[in-house]
Amino acid sequence: MALQSAAPDEVRQRAEARVAALAGHMRAQLPGLTRRLQAELAEKVTDLRGDPRLLDLLYGSTESNLETVIEVLRYGIPAEDVTGPSAAEEYARRLARHGVSSNALTRAYRLAHEYVLDWAASWIAAEEPDPVVAYAACRRFTSMTFRYVDSVSEQVVRVYETERERYLANRGTVRAAMITSLLAGEQIKVADAEAALGYGLGQWHLGVVIWGADRRTSTQELRHCEGLLAEIATAAGSTGQPLLGRNDGSGSWGWVPLGLGAESLDLVRMEQIVAAAGSGLRVAFGSPASGMEGFRQTHVEALRARTVAMVAAERARMVTSFTEAGVRAAALLATDLDAARSLVRDTLGALAADTEPAARLRGTLLAFVVEKGSYVATAERTHLHKNTVKYRVDRAVEERGKPLDRNWLEVELALIACEWLGAGVLTADAV
């Protein structure tokens, strides 16, 4: 009981001595403690697994941090005077280059702190007979190590962010040059191209173009597009790492690896993903294609689908796929808008008016034309009653001002132009 009633100054001095002794014990146990802590972090922070070189660096980072903590505890060094160990900073740089999230880095520091606190508390409880001194020693150890972790984790995150920005800029330059060469059809060895891109070319690909109204080119926007492309890849059934190329203000170009083949895209799911991403983003897809030529082809198709959406402007869907019925034809029509407007005006007459009633009639008439004039098939396609279909078709023909007994192809093209290009080809008022 006499030990428990010791003066505060005596308790503080003995607690300081106990923490200094703990630092000596940590020094003696450093190799084993480092290995156990490395294994703990590798198990709980899944992003830190996989690469043996990263695990080796994790060991070095853990050991150097523990060595620095030992010195802080032995000599009472203020946390603000401590510089992060060089091994810890190098580990942060390596994680940045591997695309591991900074969240994984900060979580590792928190988990490491928890592990060491538990280990230290157990040792103090076993070595210090006076519970008052033991409590004071635990508080001192917790406070000093917390300040250390708070300061050093902030330092290594700054190192991580700086390296990530530099790496993305350099990687983007190399990738952009190689992508330009591939899209230009230059003769390039597959191995050289794959090394520069970090992406396999001997598989199926899905071309993607992502753009938004603000047309930012910052690293933050690049990461935003990376995240969206990763979600698209997962939804498309890809198990590989997608490739994000150019980001120059007109949109980001991407490719989703599809391995040995691809199923039809779930465009409803894609629209949900894009909507959740926010920022007014729009996405265009090509059709899946294989090999180096397929890499070029699906990209060109995605650009053409994007052109369709750009002409439609604010009326464009969040997702436009080159595989959708009518998009291929609309892309061709979009290459000469004057000719497309003339076709729409001359073929549809008053039906080309930019109004809701005209749009309903055009939609039904397009389905009727696609179904080769079958009211029954049109009703099934549009989920309307057969009589409603007939009424709308008759009204559409009336608005057009001429029968449908000839030039069905031109009528179909004009209706496709209206459906996909919107105000870009419609007239403000009925003709």
Short mmCIF file of N, CA and C in Angstrom, two decimals, residues 44 146 153 158 259 309 321 330 399:
data_model
loop_
_atom_site.label_atom_id
_atom_site.label_comp_id
_atom_site.label_asym_id
_atom_site.label_seq_id
_atom_site.Cartn_x
_atom_site.Cartn_y
_atom_site.Cartn_z
N LYS A 44 -4.13 -8.02 -41.85
CA LYS A 44 -5.30 -7.16 -41.66
C LYS A 44 -5.47 -6.09 -42.73
N PHE A 146 1.33 7.92 -29.41
CA PHE A 146 0.25 8.52 -30.20
C PHE A 146 0.76 9.75 -30.95
N SER A 153 2.78 9.65 -39.43
CA SER A 153 1.83 9.22 -40.46
C SER A 153 1.46 10.38 -41.36
N ARG A 158 2.14 12.76 -46.79
CA ARG A 158 2.59 13.84 -47.70
C ARG A 158 3.58 13.29 -48.72
N GLY A 259 -10.49 -10.34 -71.21
CA GLY A 259 -9.96 -11.70 -71.28
C GLY A 259 -10.26 -12.37 -72.60
N ALA A 309 -23.41 11.51 -78.54
CA ALA A 309 -23.85 12.12 -77.28
C ALA A 309 -23.55 13.61 -77.24
N SER A 321 -23.76 3.59 -76.00
CA SER A 321 -22.95 2.46 -76.48
C SER A 321 -23.09 2.31 -77.98
N ALA A 330 -26.45 6.79 -86.39
CA ALA A 330 -26.44 8.16 -85.89
C ALA A 330 -25.03 8.75 -85.92
N GLU A 399 -48.65 13.99 -89.98
CA GLU A 399 -47.71 15.08 -89.69
C GLU A 399 -46.60 15.13 -90.74
#
